[in-house]
Short mmCIF file of C-alpha atoms in Angstrom, two decimals:
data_model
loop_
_atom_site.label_atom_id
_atom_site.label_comp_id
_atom_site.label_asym_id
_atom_site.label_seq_id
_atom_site.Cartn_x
_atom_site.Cartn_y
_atom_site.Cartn_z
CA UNK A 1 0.00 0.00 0.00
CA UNK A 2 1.44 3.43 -1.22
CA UNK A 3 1.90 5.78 1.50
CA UNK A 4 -1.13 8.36 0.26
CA UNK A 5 -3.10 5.24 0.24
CA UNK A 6 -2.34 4.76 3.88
CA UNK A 7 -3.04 9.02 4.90
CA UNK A 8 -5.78 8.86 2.53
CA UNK A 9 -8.82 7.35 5.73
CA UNK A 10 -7.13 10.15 8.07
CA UNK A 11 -7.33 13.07 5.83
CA UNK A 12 -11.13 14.07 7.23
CA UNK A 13 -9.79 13.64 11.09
CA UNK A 14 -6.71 15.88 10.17
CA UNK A 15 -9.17 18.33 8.72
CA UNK A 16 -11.23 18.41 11.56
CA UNK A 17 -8.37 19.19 14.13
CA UNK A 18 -6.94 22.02 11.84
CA UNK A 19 -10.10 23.40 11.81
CA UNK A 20 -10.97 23.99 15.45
CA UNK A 21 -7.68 24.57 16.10
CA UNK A 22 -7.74 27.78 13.49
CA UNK A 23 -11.58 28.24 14.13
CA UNK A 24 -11.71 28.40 10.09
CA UNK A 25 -12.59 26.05 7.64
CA UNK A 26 -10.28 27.47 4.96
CA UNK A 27 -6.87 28.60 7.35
CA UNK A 28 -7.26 24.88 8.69
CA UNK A 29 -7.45 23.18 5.23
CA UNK A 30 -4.76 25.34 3.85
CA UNK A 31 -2.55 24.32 6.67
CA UNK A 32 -3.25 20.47 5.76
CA UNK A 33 -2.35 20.97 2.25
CA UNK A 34 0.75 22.86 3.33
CA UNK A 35 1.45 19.33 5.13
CA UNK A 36 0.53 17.01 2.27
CA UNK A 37 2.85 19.62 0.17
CA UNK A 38 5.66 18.74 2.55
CA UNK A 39 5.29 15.19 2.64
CA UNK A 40 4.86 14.67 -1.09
CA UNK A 41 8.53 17.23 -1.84
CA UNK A 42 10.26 14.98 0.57
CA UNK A 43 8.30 11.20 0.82
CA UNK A 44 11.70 10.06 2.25
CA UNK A 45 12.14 12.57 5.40
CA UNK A 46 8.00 11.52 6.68
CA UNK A 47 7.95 9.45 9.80
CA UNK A 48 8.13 6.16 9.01
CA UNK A 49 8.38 4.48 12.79
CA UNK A 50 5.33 5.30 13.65
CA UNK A 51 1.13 5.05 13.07
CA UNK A 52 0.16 6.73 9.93
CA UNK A 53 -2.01 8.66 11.44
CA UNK A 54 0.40 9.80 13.99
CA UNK A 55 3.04 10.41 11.42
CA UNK A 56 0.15 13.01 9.27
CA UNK A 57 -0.16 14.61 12.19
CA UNK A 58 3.20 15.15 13.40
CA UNK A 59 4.03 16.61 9.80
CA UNK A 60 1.08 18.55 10.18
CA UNK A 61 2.54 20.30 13.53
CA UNK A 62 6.02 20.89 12.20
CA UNK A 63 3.96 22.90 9.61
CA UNK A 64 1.44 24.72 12.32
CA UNK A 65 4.57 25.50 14.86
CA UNK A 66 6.67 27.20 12.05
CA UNK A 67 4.54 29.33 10.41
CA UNK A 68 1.50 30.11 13.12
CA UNK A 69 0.41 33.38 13.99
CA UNK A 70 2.08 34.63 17.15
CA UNK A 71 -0.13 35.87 20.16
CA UNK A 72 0.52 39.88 19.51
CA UNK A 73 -0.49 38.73 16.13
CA UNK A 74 -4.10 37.82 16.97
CA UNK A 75 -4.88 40.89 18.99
CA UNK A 76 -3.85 43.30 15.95
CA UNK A 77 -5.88 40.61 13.36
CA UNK A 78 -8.09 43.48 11.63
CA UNK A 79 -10.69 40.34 10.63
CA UNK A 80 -14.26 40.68 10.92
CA UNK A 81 -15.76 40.88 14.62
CA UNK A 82 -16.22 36.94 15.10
CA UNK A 83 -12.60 36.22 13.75
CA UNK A 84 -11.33 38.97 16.29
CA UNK A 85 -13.05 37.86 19.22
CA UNK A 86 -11.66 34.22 18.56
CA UNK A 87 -8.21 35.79 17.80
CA UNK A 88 -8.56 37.60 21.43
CA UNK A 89 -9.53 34.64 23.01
CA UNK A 90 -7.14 32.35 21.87
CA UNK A 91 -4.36 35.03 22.76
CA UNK A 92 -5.48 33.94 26.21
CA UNK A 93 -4.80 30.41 25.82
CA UNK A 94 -1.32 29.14 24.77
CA UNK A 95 -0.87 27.19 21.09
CA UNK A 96 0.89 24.26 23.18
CA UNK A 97 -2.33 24.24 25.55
CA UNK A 98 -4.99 24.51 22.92
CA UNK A 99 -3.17 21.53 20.72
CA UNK A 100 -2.64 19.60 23.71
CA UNK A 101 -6.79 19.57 24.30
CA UNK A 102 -7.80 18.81 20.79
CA UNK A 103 -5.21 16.81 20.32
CA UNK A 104 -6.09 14.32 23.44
CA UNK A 105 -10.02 14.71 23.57
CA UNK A 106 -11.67 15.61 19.79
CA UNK A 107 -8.79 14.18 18.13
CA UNK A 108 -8.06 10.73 20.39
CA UNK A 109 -4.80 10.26 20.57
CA UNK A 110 -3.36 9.21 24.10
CA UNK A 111 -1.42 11.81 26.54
CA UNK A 112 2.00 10.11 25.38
CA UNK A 113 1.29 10.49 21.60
CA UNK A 114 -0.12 13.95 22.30
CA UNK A 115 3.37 14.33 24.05
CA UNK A 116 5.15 12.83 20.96
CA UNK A 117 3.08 15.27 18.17
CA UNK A 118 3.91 18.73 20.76
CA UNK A 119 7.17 17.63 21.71
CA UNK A 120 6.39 17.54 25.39
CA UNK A 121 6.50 14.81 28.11
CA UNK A 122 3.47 13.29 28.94
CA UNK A 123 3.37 15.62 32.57
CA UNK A 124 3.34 18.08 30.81
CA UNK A 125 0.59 17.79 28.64
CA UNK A 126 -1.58 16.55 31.09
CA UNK A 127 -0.90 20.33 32.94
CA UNK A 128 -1.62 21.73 29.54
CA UNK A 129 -4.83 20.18 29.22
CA UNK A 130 -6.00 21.02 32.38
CA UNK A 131 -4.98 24.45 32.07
CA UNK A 132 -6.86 24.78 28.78
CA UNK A 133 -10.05 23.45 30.25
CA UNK A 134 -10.00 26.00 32.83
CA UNK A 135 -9.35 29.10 30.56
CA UNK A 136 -12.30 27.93 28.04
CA UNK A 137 -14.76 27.19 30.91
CA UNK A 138 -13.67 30.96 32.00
CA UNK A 139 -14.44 32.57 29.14
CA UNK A 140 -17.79 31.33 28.17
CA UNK A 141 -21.26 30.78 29.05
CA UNK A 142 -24.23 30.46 27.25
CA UNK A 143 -27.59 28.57 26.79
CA UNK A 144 -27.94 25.40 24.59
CA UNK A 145 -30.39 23.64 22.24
CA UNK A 146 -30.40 20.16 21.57
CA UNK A 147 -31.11 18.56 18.75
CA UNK A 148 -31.69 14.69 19.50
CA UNK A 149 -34.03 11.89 18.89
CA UNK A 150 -32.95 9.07 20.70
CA UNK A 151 -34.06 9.85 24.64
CA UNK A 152 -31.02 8.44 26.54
CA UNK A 153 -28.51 10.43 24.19
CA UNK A 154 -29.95 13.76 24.38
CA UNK A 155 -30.44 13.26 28.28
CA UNK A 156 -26.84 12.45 28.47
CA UNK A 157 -26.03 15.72 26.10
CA UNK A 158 -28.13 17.84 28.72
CA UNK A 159 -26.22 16.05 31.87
CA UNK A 160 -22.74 17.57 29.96
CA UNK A 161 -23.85 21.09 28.58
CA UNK A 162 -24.91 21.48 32.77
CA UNK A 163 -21.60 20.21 34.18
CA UNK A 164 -19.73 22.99 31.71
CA UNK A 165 -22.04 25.93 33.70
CA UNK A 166 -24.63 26.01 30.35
CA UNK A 167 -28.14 26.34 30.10
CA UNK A 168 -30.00 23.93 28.04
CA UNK A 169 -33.35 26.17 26.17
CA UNK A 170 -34.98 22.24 25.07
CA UNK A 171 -34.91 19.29 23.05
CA UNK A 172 -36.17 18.92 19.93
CA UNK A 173 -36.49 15.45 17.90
CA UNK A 174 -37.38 16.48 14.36
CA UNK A 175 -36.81 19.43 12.13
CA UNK A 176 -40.29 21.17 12.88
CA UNK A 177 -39.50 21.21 16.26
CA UNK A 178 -35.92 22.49 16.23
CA UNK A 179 -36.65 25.31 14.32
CA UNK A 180 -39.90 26.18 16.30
CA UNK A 181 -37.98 26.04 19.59
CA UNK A 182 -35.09 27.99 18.52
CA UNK A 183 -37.31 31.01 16.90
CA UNK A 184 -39.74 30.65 20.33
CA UNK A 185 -36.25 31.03 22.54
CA UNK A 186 -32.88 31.98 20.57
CA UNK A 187 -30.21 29.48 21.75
CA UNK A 188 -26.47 30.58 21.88
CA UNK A 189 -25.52 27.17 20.57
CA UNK A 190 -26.68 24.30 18.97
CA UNK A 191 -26.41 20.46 19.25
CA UNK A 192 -27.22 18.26 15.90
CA UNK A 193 -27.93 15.08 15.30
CA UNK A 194 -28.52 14.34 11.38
CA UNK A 195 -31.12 11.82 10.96
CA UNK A 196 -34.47 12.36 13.59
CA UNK A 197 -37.49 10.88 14.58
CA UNK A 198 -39.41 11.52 11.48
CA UNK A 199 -36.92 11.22 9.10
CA UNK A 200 -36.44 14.20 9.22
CA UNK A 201 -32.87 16.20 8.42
CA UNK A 202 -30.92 17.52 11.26
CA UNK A 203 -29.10 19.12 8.40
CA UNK A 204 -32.03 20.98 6.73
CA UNK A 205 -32.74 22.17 10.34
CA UNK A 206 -29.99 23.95 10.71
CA UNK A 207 -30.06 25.51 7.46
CA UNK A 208 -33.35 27.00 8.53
CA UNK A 209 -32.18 28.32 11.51
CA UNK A 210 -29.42 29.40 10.32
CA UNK A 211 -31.57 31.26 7.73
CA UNK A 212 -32.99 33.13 10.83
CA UNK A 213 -30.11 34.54 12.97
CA UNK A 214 -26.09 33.09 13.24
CA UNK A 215 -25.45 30.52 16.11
CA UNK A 216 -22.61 28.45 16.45
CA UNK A 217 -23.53 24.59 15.61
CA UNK A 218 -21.75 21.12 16.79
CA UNK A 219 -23.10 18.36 14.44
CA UNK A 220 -22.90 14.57 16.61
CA UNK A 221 -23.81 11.91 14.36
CA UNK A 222 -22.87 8.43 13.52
CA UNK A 223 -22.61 9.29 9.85
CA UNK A 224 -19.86 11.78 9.57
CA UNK A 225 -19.11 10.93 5.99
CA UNK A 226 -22.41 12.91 4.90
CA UNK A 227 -20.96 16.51 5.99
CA UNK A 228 -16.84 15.72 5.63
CA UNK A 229 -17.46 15.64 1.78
CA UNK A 230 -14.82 18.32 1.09
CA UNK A 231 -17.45 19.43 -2.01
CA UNK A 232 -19.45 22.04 -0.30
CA UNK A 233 -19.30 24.39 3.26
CA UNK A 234 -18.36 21.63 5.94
CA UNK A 235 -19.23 22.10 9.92
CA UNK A 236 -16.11 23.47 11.73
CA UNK A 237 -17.51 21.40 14.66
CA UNK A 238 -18.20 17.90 14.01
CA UNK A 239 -18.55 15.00 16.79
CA UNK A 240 -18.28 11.09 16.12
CA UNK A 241 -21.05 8.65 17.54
CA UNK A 242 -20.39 6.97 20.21
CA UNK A 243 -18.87 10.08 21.69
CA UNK A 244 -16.68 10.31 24.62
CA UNK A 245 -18.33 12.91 27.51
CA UNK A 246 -14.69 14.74 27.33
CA UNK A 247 -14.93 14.70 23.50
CA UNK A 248 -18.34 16.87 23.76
CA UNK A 249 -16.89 19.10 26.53
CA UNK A 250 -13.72 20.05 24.91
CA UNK A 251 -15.73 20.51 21.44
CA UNK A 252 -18.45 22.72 23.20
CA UNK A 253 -16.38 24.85 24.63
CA UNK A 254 -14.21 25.40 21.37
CA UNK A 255 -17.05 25.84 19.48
CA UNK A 256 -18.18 28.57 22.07
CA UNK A 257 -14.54 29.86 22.27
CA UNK A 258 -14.98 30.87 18.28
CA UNK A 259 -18.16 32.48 18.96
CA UNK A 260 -18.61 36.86 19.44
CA UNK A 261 -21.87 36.32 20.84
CA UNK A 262 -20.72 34.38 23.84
CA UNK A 263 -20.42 36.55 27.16
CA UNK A 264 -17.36 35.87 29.24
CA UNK A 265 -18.03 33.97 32.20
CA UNK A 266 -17.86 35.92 35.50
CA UNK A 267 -14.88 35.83 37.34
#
């Protein structure tokens, strides 16, 4: 098997983490292809000791480390007003602190391969983590709709978006609903499944909210292969079913993180 054969099943995954690790669709798919760039000039120099996977994303982080903005950079970004409010936040949070979350709970890889991709010992990325987790639950708060047909799931989703200090404005389990109950009560995020009671779209809910007023969105669904198509807009925030409880945490927070709408959590 060639060695783009191999990258080729990780591609989406590495797309996802650039993604909400930029907080933009297009700066996190320009710094993949800057890594597929490197690896096809120089085949020979790509780590060949280790996972596939784990090899894509270490060349990946060579690439993000060298050429990323630094902090004073993101508080003079003249972006639009959600870019600089993202930019502003993340100067708040350290690059090594923000990879070392995604890295160990959206993106799966284990505190010593996390270690191995940031150069750190596994200590202390655990510390980073943490520290992460505690800036991001700092800096946001905000009320939540969910949108989930299968009972046990979306009571579990509620259970999490309460732990992380949220509100949750309801559950809805097919399109009419969602897009009633967010135009009765405006939510400040939103939680997606894709396919619903009636057969129904999570997607084409969205897209009518989203019609209405801007709100961040988190898709969870066991059929990420329907948005990661690479032919059309994809969500920045995209969660795998089964999910892990951290995995929503960390991604509800980023998502929130990215968002000008959210009000800073009192101190």
């Amino acid at each position: 098997m060639s060695l783009g054969q191999q990258l080729a099943p990780h591609l989406p995954l590495l797309r996802r983490y650039a993604r909400a690790l930029t907080g933009s669709q297009g700066e996190g798919d320009r710094y993949v292809r800057a890594a597929l760039e490197a690896i096809v000039a120089a085949p020979d120099q790509f780590p060949r000791d280790v996972d596939p996977r784990l090899g894509l994303y270490r060349t990946f982080q060579a690439i993000w480390q060298s050429t990323h903005l630094e902090e004073d950079d993101f508080i003079e970004d003249n972006s639009n007003a959600a870019e600089s409010i993202a930019r502003k936040r993340l100067s708040r949070l350290t690059p090594l602190s923000r990879q070392a979350l995604l890295l160990t709970t959206v993106e799966g890889f284990s505190i010593e391969d996390a270690g191995y991709l940031i150069e750190e010992d596994p200590t202390q990325v655990s510390s980073l983590v943490a520290e992460a987790v505690a800036e991001i639950e700092r800096q946001t708060r905000t009320r939540v709709m969910i949108i989930e047909d299968e009972p046990l799931i979306a009571m579990d989703l509620e259970q999490i978006v309460r732990d992380l200090g949220h509100e949750v404005t309801g559950v809805a389990v097919t399109r009419d609903e969602a897009v009633a109950l967010a135009m009765e009560d405006r939510p400040g995020l939103v939680l997606a499944d894709i396919q619903l009671a009636d057969d129904s779209s999570g997607i084409d809910a969205v897209k009518d909210i989203l019609a209405e007023f801007s709100v961040p969105v988190i898709f969870i669904t066991a059929f990420p292969e329907r948005l990661l198509t690479g032919e059309r807009p994809e969500p920045t925030f995209l969660i795998t079913k089964p999910f892990q409880r951290e995995t929503v945490k960390t991604t509800i927070s980023q998502a929130l993180f990215f968002d000008q709408a959210t009000v800073p959590a009192a101190a």
